Coordinates of C-alpha atoms in Angstrom, one line a residue:
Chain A
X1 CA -0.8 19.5 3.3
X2 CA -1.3 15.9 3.0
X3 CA -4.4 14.8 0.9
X4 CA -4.8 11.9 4.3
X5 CA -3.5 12.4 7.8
X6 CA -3.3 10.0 10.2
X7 CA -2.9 10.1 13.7
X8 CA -1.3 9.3 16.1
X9 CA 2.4 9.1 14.1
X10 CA 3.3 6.5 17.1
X11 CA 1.3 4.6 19.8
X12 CA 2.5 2.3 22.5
X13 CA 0.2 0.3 24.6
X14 CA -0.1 -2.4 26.9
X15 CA -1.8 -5.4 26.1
X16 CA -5.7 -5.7 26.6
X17 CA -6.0 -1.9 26.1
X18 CA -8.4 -0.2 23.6
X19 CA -6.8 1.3 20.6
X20 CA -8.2 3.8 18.0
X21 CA -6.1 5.4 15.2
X22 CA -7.7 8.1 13.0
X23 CA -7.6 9.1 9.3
X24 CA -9.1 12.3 7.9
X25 CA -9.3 13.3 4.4
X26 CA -9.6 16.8 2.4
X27 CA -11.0 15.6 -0.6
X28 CA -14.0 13.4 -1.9
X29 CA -13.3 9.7 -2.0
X30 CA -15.3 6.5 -3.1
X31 CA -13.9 4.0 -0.5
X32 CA -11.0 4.0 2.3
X33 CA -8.8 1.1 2.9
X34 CA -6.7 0.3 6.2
X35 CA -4.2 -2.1 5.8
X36 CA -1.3 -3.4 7.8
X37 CA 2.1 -3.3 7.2
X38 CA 4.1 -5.8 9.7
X39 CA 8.4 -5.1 10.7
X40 CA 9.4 -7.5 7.3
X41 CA 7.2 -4.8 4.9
X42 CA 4.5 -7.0 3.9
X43 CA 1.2 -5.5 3.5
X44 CA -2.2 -6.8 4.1
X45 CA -5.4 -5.5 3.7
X46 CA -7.9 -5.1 6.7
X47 CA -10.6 -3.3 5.3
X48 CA -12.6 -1.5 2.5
X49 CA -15.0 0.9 3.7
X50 CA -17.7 2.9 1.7
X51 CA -19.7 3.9 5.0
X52 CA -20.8 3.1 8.4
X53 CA -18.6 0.4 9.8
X54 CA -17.3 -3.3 9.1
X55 CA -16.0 -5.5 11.9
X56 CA -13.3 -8.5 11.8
X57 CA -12.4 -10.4 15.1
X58 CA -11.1 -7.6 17.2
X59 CA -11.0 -5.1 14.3
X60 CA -13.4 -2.4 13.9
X61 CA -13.4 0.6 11.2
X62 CA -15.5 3.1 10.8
X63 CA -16.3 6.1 8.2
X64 CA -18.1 9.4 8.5
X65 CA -18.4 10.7 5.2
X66 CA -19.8 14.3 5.3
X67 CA -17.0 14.7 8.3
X68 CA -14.2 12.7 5.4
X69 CA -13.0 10.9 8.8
X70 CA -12.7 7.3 9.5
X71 CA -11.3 5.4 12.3
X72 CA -9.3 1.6 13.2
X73 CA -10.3 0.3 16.6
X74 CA -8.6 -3.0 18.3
X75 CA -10.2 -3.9 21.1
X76 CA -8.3 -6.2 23.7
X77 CA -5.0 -5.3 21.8
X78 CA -2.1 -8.3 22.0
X79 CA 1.6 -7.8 21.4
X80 CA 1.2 -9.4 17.9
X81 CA -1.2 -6.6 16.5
X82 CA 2.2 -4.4 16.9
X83 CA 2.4 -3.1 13.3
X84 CA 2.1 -0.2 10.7
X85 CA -1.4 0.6 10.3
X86 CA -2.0 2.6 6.7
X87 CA -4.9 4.3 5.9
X88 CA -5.5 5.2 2.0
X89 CA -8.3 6.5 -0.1
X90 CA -9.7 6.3 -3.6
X91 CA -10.2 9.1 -4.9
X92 CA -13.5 10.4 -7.1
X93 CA -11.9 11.1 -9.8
X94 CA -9.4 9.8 -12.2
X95 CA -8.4 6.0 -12.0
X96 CA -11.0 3.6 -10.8
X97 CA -7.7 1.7 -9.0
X98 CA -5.4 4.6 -7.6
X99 CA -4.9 4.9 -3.8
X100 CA -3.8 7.7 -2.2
X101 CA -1.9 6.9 1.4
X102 CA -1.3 8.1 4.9
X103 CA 1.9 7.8 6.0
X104 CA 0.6 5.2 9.0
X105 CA 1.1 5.0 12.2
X106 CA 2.9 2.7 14.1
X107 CA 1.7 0.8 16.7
X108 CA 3.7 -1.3 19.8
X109 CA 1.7 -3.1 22.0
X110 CA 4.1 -4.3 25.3
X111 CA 3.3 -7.5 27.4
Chain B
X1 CA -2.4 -20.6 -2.2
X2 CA -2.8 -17.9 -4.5
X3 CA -0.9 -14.6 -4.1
X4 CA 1.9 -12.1 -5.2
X5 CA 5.7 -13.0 -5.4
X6 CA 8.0 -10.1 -5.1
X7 CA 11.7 -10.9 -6.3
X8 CA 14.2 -10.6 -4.7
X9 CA 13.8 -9.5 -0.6
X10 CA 17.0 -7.8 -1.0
X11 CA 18.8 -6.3 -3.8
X12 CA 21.8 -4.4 -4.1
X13 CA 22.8 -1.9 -7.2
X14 CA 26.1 -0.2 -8.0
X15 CA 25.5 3.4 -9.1
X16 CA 25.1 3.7 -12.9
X17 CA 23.8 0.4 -13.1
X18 CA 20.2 -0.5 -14.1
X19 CA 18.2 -3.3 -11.5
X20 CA 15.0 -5.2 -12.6
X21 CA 12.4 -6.5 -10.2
X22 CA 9.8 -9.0 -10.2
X23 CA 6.6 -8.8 -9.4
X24 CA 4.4 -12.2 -10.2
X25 CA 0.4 -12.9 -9.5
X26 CA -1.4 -16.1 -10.0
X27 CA -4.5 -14.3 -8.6
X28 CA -5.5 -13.8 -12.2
X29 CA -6.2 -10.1 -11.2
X30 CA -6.0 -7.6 -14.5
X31 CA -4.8 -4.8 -12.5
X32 CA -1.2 -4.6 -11.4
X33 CA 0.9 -1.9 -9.5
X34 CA 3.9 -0.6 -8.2
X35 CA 4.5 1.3 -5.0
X36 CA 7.5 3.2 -3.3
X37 CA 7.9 3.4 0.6
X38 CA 10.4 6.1 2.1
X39 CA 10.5 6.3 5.5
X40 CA 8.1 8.9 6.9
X41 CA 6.0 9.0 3.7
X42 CA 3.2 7.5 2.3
X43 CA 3.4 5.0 -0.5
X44 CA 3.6 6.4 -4.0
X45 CA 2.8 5.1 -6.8
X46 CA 5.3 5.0 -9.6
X47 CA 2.8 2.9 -12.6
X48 CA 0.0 0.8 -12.7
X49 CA -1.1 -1.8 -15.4
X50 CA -5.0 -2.1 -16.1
X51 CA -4.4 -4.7 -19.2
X52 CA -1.7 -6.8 -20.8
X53 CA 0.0 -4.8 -23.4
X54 CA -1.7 -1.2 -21.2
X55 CA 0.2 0.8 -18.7
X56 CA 0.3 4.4 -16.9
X57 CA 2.6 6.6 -15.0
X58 CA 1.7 7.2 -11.8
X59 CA 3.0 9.6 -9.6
X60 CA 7.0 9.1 -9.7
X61 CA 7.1 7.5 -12.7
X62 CA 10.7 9.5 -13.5
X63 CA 13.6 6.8 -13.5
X64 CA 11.7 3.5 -13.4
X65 CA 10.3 1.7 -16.5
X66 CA 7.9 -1.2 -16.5
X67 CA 5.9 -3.7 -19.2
X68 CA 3.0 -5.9 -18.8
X69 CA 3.8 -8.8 -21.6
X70 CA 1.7 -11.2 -19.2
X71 CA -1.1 -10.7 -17.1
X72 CA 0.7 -12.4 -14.2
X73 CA 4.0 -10.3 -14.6
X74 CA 4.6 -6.9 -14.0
X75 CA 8.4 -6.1 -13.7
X76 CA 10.0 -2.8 -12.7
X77 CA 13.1 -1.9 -13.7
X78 CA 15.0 1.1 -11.6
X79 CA 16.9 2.6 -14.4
X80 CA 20.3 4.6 -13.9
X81 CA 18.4 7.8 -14.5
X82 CA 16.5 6.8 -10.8
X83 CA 19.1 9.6 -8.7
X84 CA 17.7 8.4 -5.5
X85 CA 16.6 4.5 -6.1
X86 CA 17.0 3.8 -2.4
X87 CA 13.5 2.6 -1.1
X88 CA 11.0 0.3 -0.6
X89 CA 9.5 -1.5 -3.4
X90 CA 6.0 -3.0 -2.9
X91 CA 4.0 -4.2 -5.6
X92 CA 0.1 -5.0 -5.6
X93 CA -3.1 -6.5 -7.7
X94 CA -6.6 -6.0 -8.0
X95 CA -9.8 -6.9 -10.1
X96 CA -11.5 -4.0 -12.3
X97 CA -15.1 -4.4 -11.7
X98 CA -16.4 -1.5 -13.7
X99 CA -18.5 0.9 -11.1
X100 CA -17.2 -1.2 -8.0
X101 CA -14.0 -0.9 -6.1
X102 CA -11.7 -3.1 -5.0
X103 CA -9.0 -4.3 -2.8
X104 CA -5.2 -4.2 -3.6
X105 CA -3.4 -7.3 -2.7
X106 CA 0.2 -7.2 -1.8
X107 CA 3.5 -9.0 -2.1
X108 CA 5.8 -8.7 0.5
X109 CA 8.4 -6.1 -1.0
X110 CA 11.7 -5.7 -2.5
X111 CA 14.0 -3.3 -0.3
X112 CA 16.8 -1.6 -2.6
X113 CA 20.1 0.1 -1.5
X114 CA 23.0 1.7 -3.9
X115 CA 26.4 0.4 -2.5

């Protein structure tokens, strides 16, 4: 079993619709990132997350520590938010710096 | 604008040869890594640099070599002993604040295939 699951594997929606993907965890973790892989493989990172929730233009993520659950909300979705959306965690022990990744979901939004 | 340069886009190996790639930062971040994507997997790390000079294996680290001469420079060399070098290659950066977590920044990938 995957130390981070995501789900769903694959979404499709139309634009303007409300979009949440999840990530759970199994172990203890000091932060979770979401990032953002677009179709040429470049990666950019959304968010860092130690609780609660942080918000970015149409971007909201949220954590639940003592449930090891977070999730990535896009509200009024648009055809260019279409993209690989990763979720990875930090683990409490060992490196400071290692990530440990989801293996994303991808996400179509249609005109 | 500061950010990470990842050499070549494309690249193309014969079987039995070895293939560097570039990885370059002028985010003047200490921490440097390297990352394989297969499709329907997470990323995986293959080594990470937390100081010129200072580097780790990571998870994969069989097959690949790397060195950290310069603090902008991280190369990764796929070496002949690599029996399945087809992948994605991403490479990343980040500060080390001591106690405090921090983002990984990412260049834009280097996608390998054995002819």
């Amino acid at each position: 079993k995957n130390e981070v699951e995501q789900s769903p594997q694959n979404l499709t929606a139309q634009e303007g619709e409300f979009i949440t993907i999840n990530c759970s965890y199994s172990v203890g973790i000091s932060a979770l990132h979401w990032l953002q892989q677009h179709p040429g493989g470049g990666i950019v990172s959304l968010f860092m997350l130690s609780s609660g929730k942080k918000k970015h233009g149409r971007l909201i993520a949220t954590i639940n520590i003592q449930e090891k659950h977070s999730s990535l909300h896009i509200t009024a979705s648009h055809p260019r938010d279409s993209a690989v959306y990763i979720c990875a965690v930090r683990l409490n022990t060992g490196t400071a710096s290692k990530l440990t990744f989801g293996t994303g979901t991808r996400l179509q939004v249609t005109l | 604008d500061g950010g990470i340069t990842q050499s070549p886009k494309y690249l193309f190996r014969k079987e039995g040869q070895n293939v560097t790639l570039s990885c370059e930062q002028n985010l003047n971040h200490d921490a440097m890594y390297w990352y394989r994507q297969d499709p329907g997997q997470g990323l995986r790390l293959i080594y990470y640099s937390q100081i010129v000079n200072d580097f780790q294996k990571g998870d994969i680290a069989e097959g690949y070599s790397v060195s950290r001469e310069k603090k902008e420079s991280f190369p990764l060399t796929v070496t002949s002993a690599q029996k399945n070098p087809t992948a994605f290659y991403l490479c990343a950066s980040s500060t080390i604040l001591r106690g405090s977590n921090q983002p990984q920044h990412f260049g834009d990938g280097t996608r390998l295939s054995i002819l």
